[in-house]
Short mmCIF file of C-alpha atoms in Angstrom, two decimals:
data_model
loop_
_atom_site.label_atom_id
_atom_site.label_comp_id
_atom_site.label_asym_id
_atom_site.label_seq_id
_atom_site.Cartn_x
_atom_site.Cartn_y
_atom_site.Cartn_z
CA MET A 8 98.16 64.65 93.21
CA ALA A 9 96.38 65.12 96.47
CA LYS A 10 95.89 62.41 98.90
CA GLN A 11 92.48 60.73 99.86
CA SER A 12 91.33 60.73 103.45
CA ILE A 13 87.87 59.20 104.21
CA ILE A 14 86.93 60.76 107.84
CA PRO A 15 82.94 59.61 109.70
CA PHE A 16 81.12 62.24 109.93
CA GLY A 17 78.59 61.98 112.73
CA PRO A 18 76.02 60.70 113.39
CA GLN A 19 75.80 63.04 116.75
CA HIS A 20 77.50 66.62 114.82
CA PRO A 21 76.77 69.92 118.04
CA VAL A 22 75.94 71.31 114.49
CA LEU A 23 73.49 68.56 113.51
CA PRO A 24 69.62 67.81 114.78
CA GLU A 25 69.23 64.89 113.77
CA PRO A 26 71.79 61.43 113.77
CA ILE A 27 72.51 61.38 110.11
CA HIS A 28 75.88 59.10 109.70
CA LEU A 29 78.16 59.94 106.88
CA ASP A 30 81.22 58.91 105.19
CA LEU A 31 82.90 61.93 103.99
CA VAL A 32 86.53 61.13 101.34
CA LEU A 33 88.21 64.04 100.90
CA GLU A 34 91.46 65.58 99.54
CA ASP A 35 92.58 67.80 101.94
CA GLU A 36 89.90 69.87 102.67
CA VAL A 37 87.56 69.43 99.01
CA VAL A 38 84.27 66.52 99.58
CA VAL A 39 85.08 64.54 97.00
CA GLU A 40 82.57 61.21 98.18
CA ALA A 41 79.75 61.45 100.27
CA ILE A 42 79.14 58.30 101.44
CA PRO A 43 75.33 58.00 103.28
CA ASN A 44 74.73 54.76 105.98
CA ILE A 45 71.42 54.58 107.00
CA GLY A 46 69.23 53.41 109.55
CA PHE A 47 70.87 54.87 112.39
CA VAL A 48 67.74 55.10 114.57
CA HIS A 49 64.96 52.69 112.36
CA ARG A 50 62.41 51.91 115.13
CA GLY A 51 60.15 48.96 112.92
CA LEU A 52 56.81 51.46 113.19
CA GLU A 53 56.37 50.17 109.68
CA LYS A 54 55.60 46.31 110.86
CA LEU A 55 53.70 47.34 113.94
CA VAL A 56 50.67 47.22 111.56
CA GLU A 57 50.68 43.47 112.20
CA ILE A 58 50.01 44.27 115.49
CA LYS A 59 47.70 46.74 115.29
CA ASP A 60 44.73 47.55 114.39
CA PHE A 61 43.60 49.91 111.12
CA LYS A 62 42.01 52.79 113.87
CA GLN A 63 44.90 52.14 116.35
CA TYR A 64 47.73 52.86 113.90
CA VAL A 65 46.59 56.39 113.52
CA TYR A 66 48.70 56.70 116.47
CA VAL A 67 51.59 55.35 115.33
CA ALA A 68 51.44 56.77 111.53
CA GLU A 69 51.73 60.01 113.81
CA ARG A 70 54.12 58.95 115.91
CA VAL A 71 57.06 58.36 113.20
CA CYS A 72 58.51 62.00 113.75
CA GLY A 73 57.34 64.56 115.93
CA ILE A 74 57.92 67.72 113.96
CA CYS A 75 55.65 66.03 111.45
CA SER A 76 53.09 64.15 112.78
CA PHE A 77 50.04 65.31 112.40
CA GLY A 78 50.54 65.52 107.87
CA HIS A 79 51.80 60.46 108.69
CA GLY A 80 48.80 60.53 110.71
CA LEU A 81 46.95 63.02 107.41
CA GLY A 82 49.22 60.66 105.01
CA TYR A 83 47.43 57.68 106.63
CA CYS A 84 44.24 58.44 107.53
CA GLN A 85 43.08 59.98 103.69
CA CYS A 86 45.19 56.74 102.48
CA VAL A 87 42.32 54.52 105.01
CA GLU A 88 39.23 56.31 103.20
CA GLU A 89 40.03 55.57 100.28
CA ILE A 90 40.37 51.66 100.40
CA MET A 91 36.94 52.12 102.33
CA ASN A 92 35.39 55.34 100.37
CA ILE A 93 34.90 57.32 103.46
CA ASP A 94 33.30 60.11 102.16
CA ILE A 95 34.95 63.25 104.78
CA PRO A 96 32.95 65.97 105.63
CA ASN A 97 34.29 69.87 105.09
CA ARG A 98 34.59 70.42 108.09
CA ALA A 99 36.68 67.91 108.98
CA LYS A 100 38.45 68.46 104.84
CA TYR A 101 39.18 71.73 106.74
CA LEU A 102 40.29 71.37 109.69
CA ARG A 103 42.93 68.78 108.60
CA THR A 104 43.98 71.31 105.93
CA LEU A 105 44.55 74.12 109.92
CA TRP A 106 46.60 71.86 111.60
CA MET A 107 48.46 71.15 108.67
CA GLU A 108 49.53 74.57 107.36
CA MET A 109 50.28 75.58 111.37
CA SER A 110 52.62 72.88 111.00
CA ARG A 111 54.40 73.53 107.76
CA ILE A 112 55.29 77.34 109.74
CA HIS A 113 56.21 75.42 112.74
CA SER A 114 58.32 73.41 111.14
CA HIS A 115 59.64 76.06 109.42
CA LEU A 116 60.35 78.28 112.07
CA LEU A 117 62.40 75.49 113.20
CA TRP A 118 64.19 74.61 110.91
CA LEU A 119 65.66 78.87 110.54
CA GLY A 120 66.73 78.49 114.18
CA LEU A 121 68.60 75.19 113.48
CA LEU A 122 70.28 77.14 110.63
CA ALA A 123 70.70 80.48 112.73
CA ASP A 124 72.97 78.50 115.50
CA ALA A 125 74.41 76.66 112.84
CA LEU A 126 75.67 79.92 111.38
CA GLY A 127 76.46 81.21 114.92
CA PHE A 128 74.01 83.73 114.99
CA GLU A 129 72.31 82.82 118.55
CA SER A 130 70.23 85.43 119.57
CA LEU A 131 68.13 84.78 115.50
CA PHE A 132 67.75 81.57 116.75
CA MET A 133 66.41 82.30 119.45
CA GLN A 134 64.00 84.59 117.56
CA SER A 135 62.68 82.25 115.07
CA TRP A 136 62.37 79.20 117.99
CA ARG A 137 60.35 82.57 120.53
CA LEU A 138 57.58 82.22 117.27
CA ARG A 139 58.08 78.98 116.83
CA GLU A 140 56.26 78.62 120.55
CA LYS A 141 53.10 81.09 119.28
CA VAL A 142 52.19 78.36 117.16
CA LEU A 143 52.67 75.72 119.65
CA ASP A 144 50.90 76.99 122.60
CA LEU A 145 48.29 77.22 119.65
CA PHE A 146 48.26 73.11 119.59
CA ASP A 147 47.57 72.98 122.20
CA LEU A 148 45.31 75.80 122.71
CA THR A 149 42.52 73.13 120.21
CA THR A 150 44.29 69.43 119.80
CA GLY A 151 45.26 69.50 123.65
CA GLY A 152 49.89 68.83 122.06
CA ARG A 153 52.22 70.29 120.95
CA ILE A 154 53.94 68.14 119.46
CA ILE A 155 51.93 64.84 118.89
CA PHE A 156 48.53 65.51 118.74
CA SER A 157 46.30 62.77 117.97
CA VAL A 158 43.58 65.06 116.44
CA ASN A 159 42.88 62.59 112.98
CA GLN A 160 41.52 59.56 112.76
CA ILE A 161 39.60 57.19 110.01
CA GLY A 162 37.11 59.28 109.01
CA GLY A 163 37.10 63.09 109.87
CA VAL A 164 38.91 64.75 113.14
CA LEU A 165 38.09 63.92 117.28
CA LYS A 166 38.01 67.83 118.00
CA ASP A 167 36.54 71.10 116.33
CA VAL A 168 37.74 74.03 116.72
CA ASP A 169 35.12 77.02 118.34
CA GLU A 170 34.59 79.88 116.59
CA SER A 171 37.18 81.58 119.93
CA MET A 172 39.43 79.28 119.03
CA LEU A 173 39.62 80.36 115.35
CA GLN A 174 39.66 83.87 116.17
CA ALA A 175 42.56 83.65 118.18
CA ILE A 176 44.62 81.78 115.03
CA ARG A 177 43.58 84.72 113.07
CA LYS A 178 44.35 86.51 116.37
CA THR A 179 48.06 85.25 116.55
CA MET A 180 48.88 84.58 112.64
CA LYS A 181 48.25 88.63 112.45
CA GLU A 182 50.90 88.78 115.52
CA LEU A 183 53.66 86.67 113.81
CA ASN A 184 53.23 87.72 110.23
CA GLN A 185 54.29 90.88 111.68
CA GLU A 186 57.44 89.59 114.24
CA LEU A 187 58.56 87.66 111.34
CA ARG A 188 59.61 90.05 109.09
CA PRO A 189 61.93 91.68 110.95
CA ILE A 190 64.12 88.71 110.84
CA THR A 191 63.63 87.65 107.55
CA LYS A 192 65.30 90.63 106.92
CA ALA A 193 68.30 89.22 108.97
CA PHE A 194 68.28 86.14 106.87
CA LEU A 195 68.20 88.26 103.39
CA GLU A 196 69.44 91.14 103.93
CA ASP A 197 72.48 90.56 106.87
CA MET A 198 75.42 90.66 105.36
CA SER A 199 77.76 88.01 107.53
CA VAL A 200 74.36 85.31 107.58
CA ASN A 201 74.74 86.08 103.06
CA SER A 202 78.73 85.08 103.34
CA ARG A 203 77.70 82.00 104.86
CA LEU A 204 74.55 80.70 102.23
CA ARG A 205 75.17 82.38 98.99
CA GLY A 206 76.26 80.98 96.17
CA LEU A 207 77.57 78.07 98.78
CA GLY A 208 75.53 74.40 97.86
CA TYR A 209 74.36 74.94 93.96
CA LEU A 210 71.59 72.15 92.24
CA SER A 211 70.43 73.03 89.80
CA LYS A 212 66.73 73.00 88.21
CA GLU A 213 67.68 69.17 85.90
CA GLN A 214 69.54 68.08 88.87
CA ALA A 215 67.25 68.89 90.86
CA TYR A 216 64.61 66.90 88.64
CA GLN A 217 67.12 64.33 87.98
CA ALA A 218 67.70 63.57 91.62
CA GLY A 219 64.29 63.50 93.11
CA ALA A 220 64.83 66.72 94.37
CA VAL A 221 61.08 67.38 97.11
CA GLY A 222 59.69 69.91 98.14
CA PRO A 223 61.80 73.48 99.54
CA PHE A 224 64.87 71.68 98.06
CA LEU A 225 62.84 71.41 95.01
CA ARG A 226 61.64 74.85 94.79
CA ALA A 227 64.54 76.71 95.10
CA SER A 228 66.03 75.32 92.18
CA GLY A 229 63.40 76.68 90.10
CA TYR A 230 61.33 73.58 89.43
CA ASP A 231 57.23 74.30 90.13
CA TYR A 232 56.21 70.78 92.44
CA ASP A 233 53.72 71.19 95.02
CA SER A 234 51.93 68.67 95.73
CA ARG A 235 49.02 71.15 97.65
CA GLU A 236 47.57 71.79 93.65
CA SER A 237 46.62 68.40 93.52
CA GLY A 238 44.09 68.80 95.45
CA TYR A 239 43.37 66.84 98.37
CA ALA A 240 41.98 67.97 102.34
CA ALA A 241 40.92 71.31 102.01
CA TYR A 242 43.75 72.79 99.25
CA SER A 243 41.16 72.61 96.29
CA ASP A 244 39.15 75.42 97.81
CA LEU A 245 42.43 77.79 98.25
CA ASN A 246 43.67 79.89 96.25
CA PHE A 247 47.87 79.82 95.85
CA GLY A 248 50.74 77.63 94.52
CA ALA A 249 54.17 76.75 94.07
CA ILE A 250 57.16 79.27 95.83
CA THR A 251 59.83 79.27 93.45
CA ALA A 252 63.49 80.53 93.65
CA THR A 253 66.44 80.19 90.44
CA GLU A 254 69.27 81.11 92.28
CA GLY A 255 69.57 77.11 93.65
CA ASP A 256 71.60 77.64 95.91
CA SER A 257 71.35 77.88 99.90
CA TYR A 258 70.17 81.02 100.19
CA ALA A 259 67.45 80.38 97.76
CA ARG A 260 66.90 77.57 100.10
CA VAL A 261 66.10 80.19 103.29
CA LYS A 262 64.26 82.10 101.12
CA VAL A 263 61.28 79.73 99.72
CA ARG A 264 60.89 78.58 102.56
CA LEU A 265 60.28 82.35 104.12
CA ALA A 266 58.40 82.80 101.77
CA GLU A 267 56.61 79.31 102.25
CA ILE A 268 55.26 80.60 105.59
CA PHE A 269 54.14 83.96 105.06
CA GLN A 270 52.21 81.60 102.27
CA SER A 271 50.78 79.95 104.95
CA PHE A 272 49.49 82.12 106.80
CA ASP A 273 47.69 84.11 103.80
CA LEU A 274 46.19 80.09 103.19
CA ILE A 275 45.36 80.41 107.50
CA GLU A 276 43.32 83.00 106.93
CA GLN A 277 41.04 81.47 104.04
CA ILE A 278 40.54 78.35 105.72
CA ILE A 279 38.56 80.57 108.77
CA THR A 280 36.93 83.00 106.88
CA LYS A 281 35.55 79.72 104.62
CA MET A 282 35.35 77.50 107.77
CA PRO A 283 32.27 75.87 106.82
CA THR A 284 29.29 74.22 109.28
CA GLY A 285 28.57 71.11 110.56
CA GLU A 286 30.13 67.69 111.21
CA ILE A 287 33.57 67.28 112.15
CA ALA A 288 33.63 62.66 111.44
CA VAL A 289 30.85 60.17 110.16
CA PRO A 290 30.38 56.51 111.53
CA VAL A 291 33.27 54.24 110.25
CA LYS A 292 31.37 50.38 109.01
CA GLY A 293 33.36 47.81 106.93
CA MET A 294 37.12 46.91 107.12
CA PRO A 295 39.59 48.22 104.42
CA LYS A 296 40.29 45.70 101.59
CA GLY A 297 42.18 46.99 98.75
CA GLU A 298 44.89 48.95 98.33
CA ALA A 299 45.51 52.76 98.25
CA PHE A 300 48.69 55.02 97.09
CA ILE A 301 48.04 59.19 98.07
CA ARG A 302 50.84 62.15 97.89
CA ILE A 303 50.99 65.58 100.39
CA GLU A 304 52.70 67.70 101.14
CA GLN A 305 54.82 67.71 104.15
CA PRO A 306 57.32 71.32 105.12
CA ARG A 307 60.35 69.31 103.92
CA GLY A 308 58.45 68.21 100.68
CA GLU A 309 56.61 65.29 99.21
CA ALA A 310 55.65 63.29 101.15
CA ILE A 311 54.42 59.43 99.14
CA TYR A 312 51.84 56.78 102.09
CA TYR A 313 50.81 53.13 100.88
CA VAL A 314 48.25 50.90 102.19
CA LYS A 315 46.87 47.67 101.51
CA GLY A 316 44.36 45.97 103.89
CA ASN A 317 43.34 41.80 103.25
CA GLY A 318 39.09 42.13 104.26
CA THR A 319 40.50 42.43 107.83
CA LYS A 320 41.13 44.88 111.28
CA TYR A 321 44.84 44.54 110.78
CA LEU A 322 46.26 45.49 107.42
CA ASP A 323 48.54 43.49 105.47
CA ARG A 324 51.00 46.25 104.88
CA PHE A 325 51.42 50.77 105.20
CA ARG A 326 54.44 52.17 103.67
CA LEU A 327 55.80 55.39 102.89
CA ARG A 328 58.38 57.38 101.29
CA THR A 329 59.40 60.84 103.44
CA PRO A 330 60.83 63.86 101.96
CA THR A 331 63.94 62.91 103.59
CA THR A 332 64.66 60.00 101.71
CA SER A 333 63.93 61.89 98.61
CA ASN A 334 66.85 64.38 99.20
CA ILE A 335 69.55 62.53 100.29
CA PRO A 336 70.44 61.86 97.06
CA PRO A 337 70.30 65.51 95.68
CA MET A 338 72.09 66.14 98.70
CA LEU A 339 74.60 64.30 97.64
CA ASP A 340 75.87 65.65 94.93
CA LEU A 341 75.56 69.02 96.69
CA LEU A 342 78.11 67.92 99.02
CA LYS A 343 80.93 66.93 96.55
CA GLY A 344 83.41 69.44 95.80
CA CYS A 345 82.64 71.56 98.77
CA GLN A 346 84.55 72.63 101.96
CA LEU A 347 84.77 69.92 104.98
CA GLY A 348 83.56 73.56 107.20
CA ASP A 349 80.02 73.62 105.25
CA VAL A 350 80.09 69.86 105.37
CA ALA A 351 77.50 70.79 107.94
CA LEU A 352 75.30 73.68 107.10
CA LEU A 353 74.75 72.37 103.66
CA ILE A 354 72.68 68.69 105.54
CA LEU A 355 71.19 71.29 107.44
CA THR A 356 69.59 73.06 104.39
CA ILE A 357 67.62 70.22 103.36
CA ASP A 358 66.59 70.29 106.49
CA PRO A 359 66.41 66.50 107.63
CA CYS A 360 64.51 64.40 109.13
CA ILE A 361 65.82 60.76 110.06
CA SER A 362 63.18 59.51 112.87
CA CYS A 363 60.99 59.68 109.19
CA THR A 364 63.79 57.51 107.03
CA GLU A 365 64.47 56.04 109.40
CA ARG A 366 60.92 54.79 110.48
#
């Protein structure tokens, strides 16, 4: 019988962009068990509802994570708006959806670059991030920020997007659509990339569901579920469906995320075509009293937001369940039986966001 040993993995690792820590139980080079240790970068952001009023807290919620910042602001605002029975203008719904889909593109391109870097494919890494820069430039144009945007507010949005900006977005999305195709071909057809991805980290549809996987991680195992189909913001007016794959391995997770980028190009075109005119915000009167629980589809998967108000300007509670929180248990299932050399790559395929998880 092989002798077992325990080695620490992380929180600092040259392949991983996030400080995740695991204790790996090994038999020779094979992982028998992975034990997570969460809390390395905990910041106590949820407790700040006690000293920041419900309008100020929009900006704290955005800072839960840089990559997912817009979605966190959106989820928090929708919770408070539900408690206060605020119906925001249609144009604000469309603008929120536009920025949300741009966030999905920039998040997926960032992840593709990191995956290419983990595979040792530096030119593919550079090309993925070169395209991401174009999306960040559009954020800069429309919001004034590249990572933290601060355009969400209770009752709508703070900034409008004029027609020239919308046409600039449309033009850039068409360019990205064309430029991403050779990169897609490299990820899906290159022999060296395929040799590292196909068959690695298999998770069946039943395992994914039972372990609580969300987002592309879940859909890559063939489970048809996307929170956007519930119709929040402007999604009820758009034509789309959940993107799935059946292989359930690392290759399938790449395939789903690439397809979601192209889907986001199409959604943005629909949004610009259907963009309504009118106001971008409504006045907010009174204080939130009650509680609300909503779900939105972040780039990494379904995020759940809970807000409880007591009738004063300070909330009793804000609670957030992030996609990575849900994806860590199925990730541990993937690691059992894998080679030590594949651990970093397998962790990366779930697109972890430890900043969101350890808020």
